[in-house]
């Protein structure tokens, strides 16, 4: 295996995509249109950042990669389902995702809703079904991911995001919304390796917990910056849509310079959390990638 995490990315991407392929029904299985739509939502060129965080945190804690495929795939299924919902007319009403027509544009709105509805429970079935892991560990993984995507995580954050349109928020209110909407699933990606490495010394769990929170928040601030600074063809979704939708964003409320500074601060905070851990070079590489992407 290459020493450098960047060179291991194709290996991990192949692993998670093979797992996703094995758990998603084929597009020749009835109802074909639904299964085709689920596959379209998954196999359309995502960066797979969350699965990579699962593998990188697993490397750090010495978890065998065969155990990491399930949480990596489950979290990507949740992420893909959230993107499908996020793009719907009732939410951000977007035409483009990962450089391709959004699911409801390619298929139709009802199929997009159903495909997302089916990806979410599939994620939990994948977690409940990990081979070679004790039942209580599987239950704790299900709970970790369910909490991250529920009303006290991603869905709650999305609801706050919709309620914040056109409003002026204080920095802590905006960051709380980001921590839920985007940060919770990123944090769960890192913490899933902790659940699998159980029992992990408390200090290591706390280090990864702090890292996951800092990087989760930085991810959304960078995403806001990309919406302002990026081009549609580079970011794969319609640039400038946050401003058009009157979204509460970091650059919109505090300016581009303050957003860049906050990203750098969060990167430094995340890297400092990793200091007591051995073998965290992959996580450090991903943290830098998250903050530098699109620069
Ligand atoms: C749980 C019922 C229910 C609904 C979901 C829609 C929703 C609630 C939440 C949306 C959360 C959301 C879309 C947050 C944005 C996260 C974000 C910055 C996504 C972009 O992630 P990347 O850059 O995308 O990793 P790729 O395409 O690379 O996978």
JSON list of C-alpha atoms in Angstrom, two decimals, residues 53-169:
[
{"chain": "A", "resi": 53, "resn": "UNK", "atom": "CA", "xyz": [-12.74, 10.13, 6.38]},
{"chain": "A", "resi": 54, "resn": "UNK", "atom": "CA", "xyz": [-14.07, 6.77, 7.58]},
{"chain": "A", "resi": 55, "resn": "UNK", "atom": "CA", "xyz": [-11.05, 4.94, 6.11]},
{"chain": "A", "resi": 56, "resn": "UNK", "atom": "CA", "xyz": [-8.58, 7.60, 7.30]},
{"chain": "A", "resi": 57, "resn": "UNK", "atom": "CA", "xyz": [-9.94, 7.50, 10.88]},
{"chain": "A", "resi": 58, "resn": "UNK", "atom": "CA", "xyz": [-9.85, 3.70, 10.66]},
{"chain": "A", "resi": 59, "resn": "UNK", "atom": "CA", "xyz": [-6.18, 3.81, 9.64]},
{"chain": "A", "resi": 60, "resn": "UNK", "atom": "CA", "xyz": [-5.46, 5.99, 12.65]},
{"chain": "A", "resi": 61, "resn": "UNK", "atom": "CA", "xyz": [-7.12, 3.52, 15.06]},
{"chain": "A", "resi": 62, "resn": "UNK", "atom": "CA", "xyz": [-5.93, 0.35, 13.33]},
{"chain": "A", "resi": 63, "resn": "UNK", "atom": "CA", "xyz": [-9.41, -0.83, 12.26]},
{"chain": "A", "resi": 64, "resn": "UNK", "atom": "CA", "xyz": [-9.26, -3.43, 9.44]},
{"chain": "A", "resi": 65, "resn": "UNK", "atom": "CA", "xyz": [-10.46, -1.85, 6.20]},
{"chain": "A", "resi": 66, "resn": "UNK", "atom": "CA", "xyz": [-12.88, -4.74, 5.60]},
{"chain": "A", "resi": 67, "resn": "UNK", "atom": "CA", "xyz": [-14.89, -3.46, 8.60]},
{"chain": "A", "resi": 68, "resn": "UNK", "atom": "CA", "xyz": [-14.87, 0.12, 7.31]},
{"chain": "A", "resi": 69, "resn": "UNK", "atom": "CA", "xyz": [-16.58, -0.56, 3.97]},
{"chain": "A", "resi": 70, "resn": "UNK", "atom": "CA", "xyz": [-20.04, -0.71, 5.55]},
{"chain": "A", "resi": 71, "resn": "UNK", "atom": "CA", "xyz": [-19.95, 2.62, 7.44]},
{"chain": "A", "resi": 72, "resn": "UNK", "atom": "CA", "xyz": [-18.22, 4.26, 4.46]},
{"chain": "A", "resi": 73, "resn": "UNK", "atom": "CA", "xyz": [-21.00, 3.10, 2.11]},
{"chain": "A", "resi": 74, "resn": "UNK", "atom": "CA", "xyz": [-23.82, 3.79, 4.60]},
{"chain": "A", "resi": 75, "resn": "UNK", "atom": "CA", "xyz": [-22.68, 7.36, 5.20]},
{"chain": "A", "resi": 76, "resn": "UNK", "atom": "CA", "xyz": [-22.30, 7.98, 1.45]},
{"chain": "A", "resi": 77, "resn": "UNK", "atom": "CA", "xyz": [-25.88, 6.70, 0.97]},
{"chain": "A", "resi": 78, "resn": "UNK", "atom": "CA", "xyz": [-27.12, 9.17, 3.59]},
{"chain": "A", "resi": 79, "resn": "UNK", "atom": "CA", "xyz": [-25.09, 11.96, 2.00]},
{"chain": "A", "resi": 80, "resn": "UNK", "atom": "CA", "xyz": [-26.44, 11.16, -1.49]},
{"chain": "A", "resi": 81, "resn": "UNK", "atom": "CA", "xyz": [-30.01, 11.05, -0.22]},
{"chain": "A", "resi": 82, "resn": "UNK", "atom": "CA", "xyz": [-29.57, 14.45, 1.45]},
{"chain": "A", "resi": 83, "resn": "UNK", "atom": "CA", "xyz": [-28.24, 15.95, -1.80]},
{"chain": "A", "resi": 84, "resn": "UNK", "atom": "CA", "xyz": [-31.26, 14.64, -3.72]},
{"chain": "A", "resi": 85, "resn": "UNK", "atom": "CA", "xyz": [-33.62, 16.25, -1.19]},
{"chain": "A", "resi": 86, "resn": "UNK", "atom": "CA", "xyz": [-31.55, 19.43, -1.03]},
{"chain": "A", "resi": 87, "resn": "UNK", "atom": "CA", "xyz": [-31.89, 19.87, -4.81]},
{"chain": "A", "resi": 88, "resn": "UNK", "atom": "CA", "xyz": [-35.70, 19.42, -4.91]},
{"chain": "A", "resi": 89, "resn": "UNK", "atom": "CA", "xyz": [-37.96, 22.34, -5.88]},
{"chain": "A", "resi": 90, "resn": "UNK", "atom": "CA", "xyz": [-39.23, 22.53, -2.26]},
{"chain": "A", "resi": 91, "resn": "UNK", "atom": "CA", "xyz": [-35.65, 23.09, -1.05]},
{"chain": "A", "resi": 92, "resn": "UNK", "atom": "CA", "xyz": [-32.89, 24.62, -3.19]},
{"chain": "A", "resi": 93, "resn": "UNK", "atom": "CA", "xyz": [-34.52, 23.89, -6.56]},
{"chain": "A", "resi": 94, "resn": "UNK", "atom": "CA", "xyz": [-31.26, 23.12, -8.37]},
{"chain": "A", "resi": 95, "resn": "UNK", "atom": "CA", "xyz": [-30.80, 21.82, -11.91]},
{"chain": "A", "resi": 96, "resn": "UNK", "atom": "CA", "xyz": [-27.20, 20.69, -11.63]},
{"chain": "A", "resi": 97, "resn": "UNK", "atom": "CA", "xyz": [-25.36, 18.38, -9.22]},
{"chain": "A", "resi": 98, "resn": "UNK", "atom": "CA", "xyz": [-21.86, 16.98, -9.71]},
{"chain": "A", "resi": 99, "resn": "UNK", "atom": "CA", "xyz": [-21.95, 18.51, -13.19]},
{"chain": "A", "resi": 100, "resn": "UNK", "atom": "CA", "xyz": [-25.02, 16.51, -14.24]},
{"chain": "A", "resi": 101, "resn": "UNK", "atom": "CA", "xyz": [-28.78, 17.13, -14.18]},
{"chain": "A", "resi": 102, "resn": "UNK", "atom": "CA", "xyz": [-30.13, 16.74, -10.63]},
{"chain": "A", "resi": 103, "resn": "UNK", "atom": "CA", "xyz": [-32.11, 13.57, -9.99]},
{"chain": "A", "resi": 104, "resn": "UNK", "atom": "CA", "xyz": [-35.54, 15.21, -10.23]},
{"chain": "A", "resi": 105, "resn": "UNK", "atom": "CA", "xyz": [-34.51, 16.84, -13.54]},
{"chain": "A", "resi": 106, "resn": "UNK", "atom": "CA", "xyz": [-33.11, 13.60, -14.99]},
{"chain": "A", "resi": 107, "resn": "UNK", "atom": "CA", "xyz": [-36.07, 11.50, -13.81]},
{"chain": "A", "resi": 108, "resn": "UNK", "atom": "CA", "xyz": [-39.01, 13.30, -12.16]},
{"chain": "A", "resi": 109, "resn": "UNK", "atom": "CA", "xyz": [-39.75, 14.76, -8.75]},
{"chain": "A", "resi": 110, "resn": "UNK", "atom": "CA", "xyz": [-41.69, 11.80, -7.37]},
{"chain": "A", "resi": 111, "resn": "UNK", "atom": "CA", "xyz": [-38.96, 9.35, -8.40]},
{"chain": "A", "resi": 112, "resn": "UNK", "atom": "CA", "xyz": [-36.31, 11.59, -6.81]},
{"chain": "A", "resi": 113, "resn": "UNK", "atom": "CA", "xyz": [-38.22, 11.68, -3.51]},
{"chain": "A", "resi": 114, "resn": "UNK", "atom": "CA", "xyz": [-38.69, 7.90, -3.56]},
{"chain": "A", "resi": 115, "resn": "UNK", "atom": "CA", "xyz": [-35.05, 7.20, -4.48]},
{"chain": "A", "resi": 116, "resn": "UNK", "atom": "CA", "xyz": [-33.89, 9.33, -1.53]},
{"chain": "A", "resi": 117, "resn": "UNK", "atom": "CA", "xyz": [-36.48, 7.65, 0.71]},
{"chain": "A", "resi": 118, "resn": "UNK", "atom": "CA", "xyz": [-35.07, 4.26, -0.25]},
{"chain": "A", "resi": 119, "resn": "UNK", "atom": "CA", "xyz": [-31.39, 5.21, 0.16]},
{"chain": "A", "resi": 120, "resn": "UNK", "atom": "CA", "xyz": [-31.85, 6.25, 3.79]},
{"chain": "A", "resi": 121, "resn": "UNK", "atom": "CA", "xyz": [-33.17, 2.92, 5.15]},
{"chain": "A", "resi": 122, "resn": "UNK", "atom": "CA", "xyz": [-30.70, 1.03, 2.96]},
{"chain": "A", "resi": 123, "resn": "UNK", "atom": "CA", "xyz": [-27.89, 2.83, 4.83]},
{"chain": "A", "resi": 124, "resn": "UNK", "atom": "CA", "xyz": [-29.16, 1.49, 8.16]},
{"chain": "A", "resi": 125, "resn": "UNK", "atom": "CA", "xyz": [-29.60, -2.01, 6.76]},
{"chain": "A", "resi": 126, "resn": "UNK", "atom": "CA", "xyz": [-25.95, -1.92, 5.65]},
{"chain": "A", "resi": 127, "resn": "UNK", "atom": "CA", "xyz": [-24.84, -0.88, 9.16]},
{"chain": "A", "resi": 128, "resn": "UNK", "atom": "CA", "xyz": [-26.98, -3.55, 10.82]},
{"chain": "A", "resi": 129, "resn": "UNK", "atom": "CA", "xyz": [-25.41, -6.19, 8.60]},
{"chain": "A", "resi": 130, "resn": "UNK", "atom": "CA", "xyz": [-21.64, -5.76, 9.13]},
{"chain": "A", "resi": 131, "resn": "UNK", "atom": "CA", "xyz": [-19.96, -9.15, 9.27]},
{"chain": "A", "resi": 132, "resn": "UNK", "atom": "CA", "xyz": [-17.58, -9.93, 12.12]},
{"chain": "A", "resi": 133, "resn": "UNK", "atom": "CA", "xyz": [-18.76, -7.14, 14.45]},
{"chain": "A", "resi": 134, "resn": "UNK", "atom": "CA", "xyz": [-20.61, -7.61, 17.75]},
{"chain": "A", "resi": 135, "resn": "UNK", "atom": "CA", "xyz": [-24.29, -6.68, 17.86]},
{"chain": "A", "resi": 136, "resn": "UNK", "atom": "CA", "xyz": [-23.77, -3.85, 20.38]},
{"chain": "A", "resi": 137, "resn": "UNK", "atom": "CA", "xyz": [-21.15, -2.25, 18.11]},
{"chain": "A", "resi": 138, "resn": "UNK", "atom": "CA", "xyz": [-23.52, -2.47, 15.12]},
{"chain": "A", "resi": 139, "resn": "UNK", "atom": "CA", "xyz": [-26.27, -0.89, 17.25]},
{"chain": "A", "resi": 140, "resn": "UNK", "atom": "CA", "xyz": [-23.96, 1.94, 18.30]},
{"chain": "A", "resi": 141, "resn": "UNK", "atom": "CA", "xyz": [-23.07, 2.62, 14.65]},
{"chain": "A", "resi": 142, "resn": "UNK", "atom": "CA", "xyz": [-26.76, 2.73, 13.70]},
{"chain": "A", "resi": 143, "resn": "UNK", "atom": "CA", "xyz": [-27.40, 5.16, 16.55]},
{"chain": "A", "resi": 144, "resn": "UNK", "atom": "CA", "xyz": [-24.38, 7.32, 15.65]},
{"chain": "A", "resi": 145, "resn": "UNK", "atom": "CA", "xyz": [-25.47, 7.72, 12.02]},
{"chain": "A", "resi": 146, "resn": "UNK", "atom": "CA", "xyz": [-29.19, 8.06, 12.84]},
{"chain": "A", "resi": 147, "resn": "UNK", "atom": "CA", "xyz": [-28.45, 10.86, 15.31]},
{"chain": "A", "resi": 148, "resn": "UNK", "atom": "CA", "xyz": [-26.18, 12.62, 12.80]},
{"chain": "A", "resi": 149, "resn": "UNK", "atom": "CA", "xyz": [-28.87, 12.66, 10.13]},
{"chain": "A", "resi": 150, "resn": "UNK", "atom": "CA", "xyz": [-31.94, 13.31, 12.31]},
{"chain": "A", "resi": 151, "resn": "UNK", "atom": "CA", "xyz": [-33.52, 16.45, 13.73]},
{"chain": "A", "resi": 152, "resn": "UNK", "atom": "CA", "xyz": [-30.55, 17.01, 16.04]},
{"chain": "A", "resi": 153, "resn": "UNK", "atom": "CA", "xyz": [-28.20, 16.66, 13.11]},
{"chain": "A", "resi": 154, "resn": "UNK", "atom": "CA", "xyz": [-28.43, 17.13, 9.34]},
{"chain": "A", "resi": 155, "resn": "UNK", "atom": "CA", "xyz": [-32.22, 17.39, 9.03]},
{"chain": "A", "resi": 156, "resn": "UNK", "atom": "CA", "xyz": [-32.44, 19.85, 11.92]},
{"chain": "A", "resi": 157, "resn": "UNK", "atom": "CA", "xyz": [-29.66, 21.92, 10.34]},
{"chain": "A", "resi": 158, "resn": "UNK", "atom": "CA", "xyz": [-31.43, 21.92, 6.98]},
{"chain": "A", "resi": 159, "resn": "UNK", "atom": "CA", "xyz": [-34.63, 23.08, 8.67]},
{"chain": "A", "resi": 160, "resn": "UNK", "atom": "CA", "xyz": [-32.70, 25.92, 10.38]},
{"chain": "A", "resi": 161, "resn": "UNK", "atom": "CA", "xyz": [-31.09, 26.77, 7.03]},
{"chain": "A", "resi": 162, "resn": "UNK", "atom": "CA", "xyz": [-34.49, 27.15, 5.35]},
{"chain": "A", "resi": 163, "resn": "UNK", "atom": "CA", "xyz": [-35.69, 29.28, 8.28]},
{"chain": "A", "resi": 164, "resn": "UNK", "atom": "CA", "xyz": [-32.59, 31.50, 8.05]},
{"chain": "A", "resi": 165, "resn": "UNK", "atom": "CA", "xyz": [-33.14, 32.60, 4.44]},
{"chain": "A", "resi": 166, "resn": "UNK", "atom": "CA", "xyz": [-32.98, 36.38, 4.28]},
{"chain": "A", "resi": 167, "resn": "UNK", "atom": "CA", "xyz": [-32.20, 36.74, 8.00]},
{"chain": "A", "resi": 168, "resn": "UNK", "atom": "CA", "xyz": [-29.09, 38.22, 9.62]},
{"chain": "A", "resi": 169, "resn": "UNK", "atom": "CA", "xyz": [-27.54, 35.64, 11.95]}
]
